[in-house]
Amino acid sequence: MSACVFCRIVRGEAPARIVYQDEDVTAFHDLCPRAPTHILIVPNRHIAGVAEIEPEDSALLGKLFVVARRLAEQEGIVEGYRLVVNNGPRAGQSVFHLHVHLLGGRPLGWPPG
């Protein structure tokens, strides 16, 4: 999807502080961080949200979590971090490209939001 800002970041057409990229996944710092570590992990292929996930996406979804674990190690937040996926505007999704928020570096309260 050419107008999607995350697709543009993946293609190198929009600026971002990329911390990881391979053929399937890109990860970059959030522009409006909610924690000292706030990284977005996205599939390179446009998937608008959870409702668009297909069974054949299982390996890709697993890879998002593997990348999250590696980034948590790299960021030194393995003692505690949160992974968040918002689906739809009522849940706070503002960019309609599936993404996982990696949050850490401070105590995270519960319940969220």
mmCIF file of N, CA and C in Angstrom, residues 6-100:
data_model
loop_
_atom_site.group_PDB
_atom_site.id
_atom_site.type_symbol
_atom_site.label_atom_id
_atom_site.label_comp_id
_atom_site.label_asym_id
_atom_site.label_seq_id
_atom_site.Cartn_x
_atom_site.Cartn_y
_atom_site.Cartn_z
ATOM 1 N N PHE A 6 4.005 3.136 7.353
ATOM 2 C CA PHE A 6 4.888 2.027 7.718
ATOM 3 C C PHE A 6 5.430 1.332 6.473
ATOM 4 N N CYS A 7 4.623 1.199 5.429
ATOM 5 C CA CYS A 7 5.114 0.636 4.163
ATOM 6 C C CYS A 7 6.211 1.531 3.586
ATOM 7 N N ARG A 8 6.028 2.837 3.698
ATOM 8 C CA ARG A 8 7.033 3.780 3.205
ATOM 9 C C ARG A 8 8.328 3.659 4.008
ATOM 10 N N ILE A 9 8.229 3.462 5.316
ATOM 11 C CA ILE A 9 9.426 3.253 6.140
ATOM 12 C C ILE A 9 10.140 1.979 5.716
ATOM 13 N N VAL A 10 9.383 0.900 5.536
ATOM 14 C CA VAL A 10 9.970 -0.383 5.119
ATOM 15 C C VAL A 10 10.735 -0.218 3.806
ATOM 16 N N ARG A 11 10.166 0.544 2.884
ATOM 17 C CA ARG A 11 10.798 0.747 1.562
ATOM 18 C C ARG A 11 11.919 1.791 1.591
ATOM 19 N N GLY A 12 12.123 2.458 2.732
ATOM 20 C CA GLY A 12 13.156 3.487 2.824
ATOM 21 C C GLY A 12 12.730 4.826 2.263
ATOM 22 N N GLU A 13 11.428 5.037 2.098
ATOM 23 C CA GLU A 13 10.903 6.278 1.520
ATOM 24 C C GLU A 13 10.490 7.293 2.578
ATOM 25 N N ALA A 14 10.452 6.900 3.829
ATOM 26 C CA ALA A 14 10.117 7.797 4.937
ATOM 27 C C ALA A 14 11.171 7.606 6.017
ATOM 28 N N PRO A 15 11.531 8.678 6.710
ATOM 29 C CA PRO A 15 12.578 8.563 7.727
ATOM 30 C C PRO A 15 12.116 7.784 8.945
ATOM 31 N N ALA A 16 13.042 7.045 9.529
ATOM 32 C CA ALA A 16 12.791 6.306 10.765
ATOM 33 C C ALA A 16 14.136 5.877 11.331
ATOM 34 N N ARG A 17 14.172 5.706 12.639
ATOM 35 C CA ARG A 17 15.372 5.170 13.303
ATOM 36 C C ARG A 17 15.229 3.649 13.339
ATOM 37 N N ILE A 18 15.619 3.018 12.257
ATOM 38 C CA ILE A 18 15.487 1.566 12.114
ATOM 39 C C ILE A 18 16.540 0.871 12.960
ATOM 40 N N VAL A 19 16.077 -0.116 13.742
ATOM 41 C CA VAL A 19 16.993 -0.883 14.595
ATOM 42 C C VAL A 19 17.123 -2.335 14.125
ATOM 43 N N TYR A 20 16.242 -2.754 13.217
ATOM 44 C CA TYR A 20 16.309 -4.115 12.683
ATOM 45 C C TYR A 20 15.548 -4.140 11.367
ATOM 46 N N GLN A 21 16.100 -4.851 10.381
ATOM 47 C CA GLN A 21 15.372 -5.067 9.130
ATOM 48 C C GLN A 21 15.924 -6.299 8.439
ATOM 49 N N ASP A 22 15.008 -7.136 7.966
ATOM 50 C CA ASP A 22 15.364 -8.263 7.116
ATOM 51 C C ASP A 22 14.298 -8.360 6.027
ATOM 52 N N GLU A 23 14.241 -9.476 5.341
ATOM 53 C CA GLU A 23 13.294 -9.612 4.220
ATOM 54 C C GLU A 23 11.837 -9.666 4.656
ATOM 55 N N ASP A 24 11.576 -9.933 5.935
ATOM 56 C CA ASP A 24 10.205 -10.100 6.416
ATOM 57 C C ASP A 24 9.737 -9.031 7.398
ATOM 58 N N VAL A 25 10.655 -8.478 8.181
ATOM 59 C CA VAL A 25 10.303 -7.654 9.337
ATOM 60 C C VAL A 25 11.184 -6.411 9.396
ATOM 61 N N THR A 26 10.590 -5.298 9.825
ATOM 62 C CA THR A 26 11.333 -4.067 10.092
ATOM 63 C C THR A 26 10.941 -3.567 11.473
ATOM 64 N N ALA A 27 11.918 -3.061 12.229
ATOM 65 C CA ALA A 27 11.661 -2.510 13.556
ATOM 66 C C ALA A 27 12.310 -1.134 13.653
ATOM 67 N N PHE A 28 11.589 -0.198 14.265
ATOM 68 C CA PHE A 28 12.077 1.176 14.358
ATOM 69 C C PHE A 28 11.499 1.841 15.598
ATOM 70 N N HIS A 29 12.182 2.886 16.051
ATOM 71 C CA HIS A 29 11.735 3.621 17.236
ATOM 72 C C HIS A 29 10.443 4.379 16.935
ATOM 73 N N ASP A 30 9.518 4.356 17.899
ATOM 74 C CA ASP A 30 8.274 5.105 17.792
ATOM 75 C C ASP A 30 8.577 6.602 17.881
ATOM 76 N N LEU A 31 7.884 7.409 17.081
ATOM 77 C CA LEU A 31 8.074 8.860 17.104
ATOM 78 C C LEU A 31 7.542 9.506 18.379
ATOM 79 N N CYS A 32 6.576 8.879 19.025
ATOM 80 C CA CYS A 32 5.983 9.391 20.266
ATOM 81 C C CYS A 32 6.110 8.318 21.339
ATOM 82 N N PRO A 33 7.321 8.117 21.857
ATOM 83 C CA PRO A 33 7.532 7.007 22.790
ATOM 84 C C PRO A 33 6.737 7.155 24.082
ATOM 85 N N ARG A 34 6.210 6.026 24.570
ATOM 86 C CA ARG A 34 5.466 5.954 25.821
ATOM 87 C C ARG A 34 6.286 5.327 26.940
ATOM 88 N N ALA A 35 7.529 4.978 26.623
ATOM 89 C CA ALA A 35 8.456 4.386 27.591
ATOM 90 C C ALA A 35 9.861 4.675 27.082
ATOM 91 N N PRO A 36 10.879 4.545 27.941
ATOM 92 C CA PRO A 36 12.250 4.776 27.478
ATOM 93 C C PRO A 36 12.622 3.932 26.255
ATOM 94 N N THR A 37 12.153 2.699 26.219
ATOM 95 C CA THR A 37 12.269 1.875 25.007
ATOM 96 C C THR A 37 10.874 1.723 24.430
ATOM 97 N N HIS A 38 10.682 2.187 23.214
ATOM 98 C CA HIS A 38 9.402 2.033 22.513
ATOM 99 C C HIS A 38 9.721 1.830 21.041
ATOM 100 N N ILE A 39 9.720 0.575 20.656
ATOM 101 C CA ILE A 39 10.064 0.170 19.295
ATOM 102 C C ILE A 39 8.841 -0.475 18.654
ATOM 103 N N LEU A 40 8.595 -0.138 17.400
ATOM 104 C CA LEU A 40 7.521 -0.753 16.621
ATOM 105 C C LEU A 40 8.124 -1.821 15.724
ATOM 106 N N ILE A 41 7.492 -2.991 15.719
ATOM 107 C CA ILE A 41 7.955 -4.124 14.915
ATOM 108 C C ILE A 41 6.844 -4.444 13.934
ATOM 109 N N VAL A 42 7.149 -4.352 12.642
ATOM 110 C CA VAL A 42 6.115 -4.489 11.612
ATOM 111 C C VAL A 42 6.493 -5.563 10.601
ATOM 112 N N PRO A 43 5.493 -6.248 10.054
ATOM 113 C CA PRO A 43 5.781 -7.105 8.906
ATOM 114 C C PRO A 43 6.053 -6.200 7.702
ATOM 115 N N ASN A 44 6.979 -6.573 6.855
ATOM 116 C CA ASN A 44 7.269 -5.760 5.669
ATOM 117 C C ASN A 44 6.105 -5.762 4.685
ATOM 118 N N ARG A 45 5.365 -6.856 4.654
ATOM 119 C CA ARG A 45 4.183 -6.942 3.794
ATOM 120 C C ARG A 45 3.022 -6.260 4.510
ATOM 121 N N HIS A 46 2.267 -5.462 3.786
ATOM 122 C CA HIS A 46 1.156 -4.732 4.402
ATOM 123 C C HIS A 46 0.049 -5.692 4.834
ATOM 124 N N ILE A 47 -0.210 -5.674 6.120
ATOM 125 C CA ILE A 47 -1.364 -6.345 6.720
ATOM 126 C C ILE A 47 -2.006 -5.268 7.580
ATOM 127 N N ALA A 48 -3.241 -4.884 7.295
ATOM 128 C CA ALA A 48 -3.856 -3.732 7.965
ATOM 129 C C ALA A 48 -4.019 -3.928 9.464
ATOM 130 N N GLY A 49 -4.365 -5.128 9.886
ATOM 131 C CA GLY A 49 -4.582 -5.378 11.309
ATOM 132 C C GLY A 49 -4.858 -6.843 11.558
ATOM 133 N N VAL A 50 -5.206 -7.161 12.781
ATOM 134 C CA VAL A 50 -5.428 -8.553 13.184
ATOM 135 C C VAL A 50 -6.516 -9.214 12.335
ATOM 136 N N ALA A 51 -7.547 -8.480 11.971
ATOM 137 C CA ALA A 51 -8.652 -9.055 11.194
ATOM 138 C C ALA A 51 -8.219 -9.515 9.804
ATOM 139 N N GLU A 52 -7.077 -9.036 9.329
ATOM 140 C CA GLU A 52 -6.592 -9.416 8.000
ATOM 141 C C GLU A 52 -5.562 -10.541 8.035
ATOM 142 N N ILE A 53 -5.232 -11.031 9.216
ATOM 143 C CA ILE A 53 -4.266 -12.123 9.333
ATOM 144 C C ILE A 53 -4.875 -13.408 8.774
ATOM 145 N N GLU A 54 -4.075 -14.121 8.002
ATOM 146 C CA GLU A 54 -4.495 -15.396 7.417
ATOM 147 C C GLU A 54 -3.668 -16.526 8.039
ATOM 148 N N PRO A 55 -4.161 -17.773 7.977
ATOM 149 C CA PRO A 55 -3.395 -18.898 8.539
ATOM 150 C C PRO A 55 -1.965 -18.975 7.996
ATOM 151 N N GLU A 56 -1.765 -18.633 6.743
ATOM 152 C CA GLU A 56 -0.418 -18.711 6.163
ATOM 153 C C GLU A 56 0.527 -17.632 6.709
ATOM 154 N N ASP A 57 0.012 -16.705 7.529
ATOM 155 C CA ASP A 57 0.841 -15.677 8.155
ATOM 156 C C ASP A 57 1.450 -16.128 9.482
ATOM 157 N N SER A 58 1.192 -17.353 9.893
ATOM 158 C CA SER A 58 1.632 -17.825 11.209
ATOM 159 C C SER A 58 3.134 -17.685 11.419
ATOM 160 N N ALA A 59 3.938 -18.087 10.469
ATOM 161 C CA ALA A 59 5.395 -17.996 10.623
ATOM 162 C C ALA A 59 5.839 -16.539 10.733
ATOM 163 N N LEU A 60 5.237 -15.670 9.940
ATOM 164 C CA LEU A 60 5.568 -14.251 9.998
ATOM 165 C C LEU A 60 5.216 -13.656 11.360
ATOM 166 N N LEU A 61 4.068 -14.014 11.897
ATOM 167 C CA LEU A 61 3.666 -13.513 13.214
ATOM 168 C C LEU A 61 4.620 -14.001 14.292
ATOM 169 N N GLY A 62 5.034 -15.249 14.205
ATOM 170 C CA GLY A 62 6.017 -15.768 15.145
ATOM 171 C C GLY A 62 7.332 -15.017 15.047
ATOM 172 N N LYS A 63 7.722 -14.654 13.846
ATOM 173 C CA LYS A 63 8.970 -13.923 13.654
ATOM 174 C C LYS A 63 8.908 -12.544 14.307
ATOM 175 N N LEU A 64 7.735 -11.902 14.303
ATOM 176 C CA LEU A 64 7.601 -10.611 14.980
ATOM 177 C C LEU A 64 7.978 -10.745 16.451
ATOM 178 N N PHE A 65 7.555 -11.836 17.086
ATOM 179 C CA PHE A 65 7.845 -12.055 18.501
ATOM 180 C C PHE A 65 9.309 -12.433 18.731
ATOM 181 N N VAL A 66 9.898 -13.180 17.818
ATOM 182 C CA VAL A 66 11.322 -13.517 17.930
ATOM 183 C C VAL A 66 12.164 -12.247 17.825
ATOM 184 N N VAL A 67 11.810 -11.385 16.890
ATOM 185 C CA VAL A 67 12.520 -10.107 16.749
ATOM 186 C C VAL A 67 12.328 -9.267 18.009
ATOM 187 N N ALA A 68 11.124 -9.260 18.574
ATOM 188 C CA ALA A 68 10.868 -8.512 19.813
ATOM 189 C C ALA A 68 11.782 -9.004 20.926
ATOM 190 N N ARG A 69 11.916 -10.302 21.076
ATOM 191 C CA ARG A 69 12.793 -10.852 22.116
ATOM 192 C C ARG A 69 14.233 -10.415 21.901
ATOM 193 N N ARG A 70 14.705 -10.493 20.663
ATOM 194 C CA ARG A 70 16.080 -10.096 20.362
ATOM 195 C C ARG A 70 16.306 -8.608 20.650
ATOM 196 N N LEU A 71 15.334 -7.786 20.292
ATOM 197 C CA LEU A 71 15.463 -6.349 20.538
ATOM 198 C C LEU A 71 15.425 -6.039 22.034
ATOM 199 N N ALA A 72 14.609 -6.771 22.787
ATOM 200 C CA ALA A 72 14.574 -6.582 24.244
ATOM 201 C C ALA A 72 15.948 -6.892 24.834
ATOM 202 N N GLU A 73 16.594 -7.938 24.347
ATOM 203 C CA GLU A 73 17.952 -8.266 24.798
ATOM 204 C C GLU A 73 18.921 -7.151 24.423
ATOM 205 N N GLN A 74 18.834 -6.699 23.179
ATOM 206 C CA GLN A 74 19.713 -5.641 22.674
ATOM 207 C C GLN A 74 19.527 -4.349 23.473
ATOM 208 N N GLU A 75 18.304 -4.047 23.858
ATOM 209 C CA GLU A 75 17.991 -2.820 24.592
ATOM 210 C C GLU A 75 18.232 -2.949 26.092
ATOM 211 N N GLY A 76 18.534 -4.154 26.564
ATOM 212 C CA GLY A 76 18.798 -4.372 27.978
ATOM 213 C C GLY A 76 17.563 -4.285 28.861
ATOM 214 N N ILE A 77 16.425 -4.743 28.327
ATOM 215 C CA ILE A 77 15.167 -4.676 29.088
ATOM 216 C C ILE A 77 14.569 -6.057 29.343
ATOM 217 N N VAL A 78 15.393 -7.090 29.319
ATOM 218 C CA VAL A 78 14.872 -8.452 29.472
ATOM 219 C C VAL A 78 14.237 -8.698 30.835
ATOM 220 N N GLU A 79 14.525 -7.854 31.833
ATOM 221 C CA GLU A 79 13.928 -8.046 33.154
ATOM 222 C C GLU A 79 12.432 -7.735 33.153
ATOM 223 N N GLY A 80 11.967 -7.043 32.137
ATOM 224 C CA GLY A 80 10.539 -6.771 32.045
ATOM 225 C C GLY A 80 10.224 -5.846 30.890
ATOM 226 N N TYR A 81 9.350 -6.297 30.031
ATOM 227 C CA TYR A 81 8.898 -5.472 28.909
ATOM 228 C C TYR A 81 7.500 -5.915 28.526
ATOM 229 N N ARG A 82 6.839 -5.092 27.759
ATOM 230 C CA ARG A 82 5.474 -5.384 27.321
ATOM 231 C C ARG A 82 5.420 -5.358 25.803
ATOM 232 N N LEU A 83 4.664 -6.306 25.252
ATOM 233 C CA LEU A 83 4.360 -6.325 23.824
ATOM 234 C C LEU A 83 2.880 -6.016 23.673
ATOM 235 N N VAL A 84 2.558 -5.039 22.818
ATOM 236 C CA VAL A 84 1.172 -4.592 22.654
ATOM 237 C C VAL A 84 0.825 -4.603 21.174
ATOM 238 N N VAL A 85 -0.364 -5.133 20.861
ATOM 239 C CA VAL A 85 -0.923 -5.051 19.517
ATOM 240 C C VAL A 85 -2.308 -4.433 19.657
ATOM 241 N N ASN A 86 -2.482 -3.247 19.098
ATOM 242 C CA ASN A 86 -3.786 -2.594 19.091
ATOM 243 C C ASN A 86 -4.493 -2.955 17.791
ATOM 244 N N ASN A 87 -5.784 -3.228 17.871
ATOM 245 C CA ASN A 87 -6.540 -3.558 16.671
ATOM 246 C C ASN A 87 -7.780 -2.679 16.585
ATOM 247 N N GLY A 88 -7.761 -1.766 15.639
ATOM 248 C CA GLY A 88 -8.894 -0.885 15.405
ATOM 249 C C GLY A 88 -8.778 0.425 16.165
ATOM 250 N N PRO A 89 -9.491 1.429 15.695
ATOM 251 C CA PRO A 89 -9.402 2.757 16.300
ATOM 252 C C PRO A 89 -9.845 2.809 17.760
ATOM 253 N N ARG A 90 -10.813 2.000 18.150
ATOM 254 C CA ARG A 90 -11.266 2.010 19.552
ATOM 255 C C ARG A 90 -10.220 1.437 20.499
ATOM 256 N N ALA A 91 -9.263 0.701 19.960
ATOM 257 C CA ALA A 91 -8.175 0.154 20.772
ATOM 258 C C ALA A 91 -6.924 1.021 20.707
ATOM 259 N N GLY A 92 -6.982 2.099 19.936
ATOM 260 C CA GLY A 92 -5.837 2.997 19.836
ATOM 261 C C GLY A 92 -4.976 2.813 18.604
ATOM 262 N N GLN A 93 -5.384 1.945 17.677
ATOM 263 C CA GLN A 93 -4.594 1.778 16.454
ATOM 264 C C GLN A 93 -4.784 3.020 15.595
ATOM 265 N N SER A 94 -3.674 3.692 15.287
ATOM 266 C CA SER A 94 -3.756 4.903 14.469
ATOM 267 C C SER A 94 -3.105 4.718 13.099
ATOM 268 N N VAL A 95 -2.220 3.745 12.962
ATOM 269 C CA VAL A 95 -1.650 3.394 11.666
ATOM 270 C C VAL A 95 -2.139 1.989 11.351
ATOM 271 N N PHE A 96 -2.834 1.857 10.246
ATOM 272 C CA PHE A 96 -3.482 0.588 9.922
ATOM 273 C C PHE A 96 -2.563 -0.299 9.081
ATOM 274 N N HIS A 97 -1.483 -0.669 9.757
ATOM 275 C CA HIS A 97 -0.491 -1.644 9.304
ATOM 276 C C HIS A 97 -0.138 -2.382 10.584
ATOM 277 N N LEU A 98 -0.387 -3.673 10.619
ATOM 278 C CA LEU A 98 -0.145 -4.464 11.821
ATOM 279 C C LEU A 98 1.230 -4.141 12.405
ATOM 280 N N HIS A 99 1.272 -3.926 13.715
ATOM 281 C CA HIS A 99 2.551 -3.666 14.370
ATOM 282 C C HIS A 99 2.481 -4.058 15.832
ATOM 283 N N VAL A 100 3.648 -4.440 16.343
ATOM 284 C CA VAL A 100 3.809 -4.808 17.744
ATOM 285 C C VAL A 100 4.623 -3.707 18.401
#
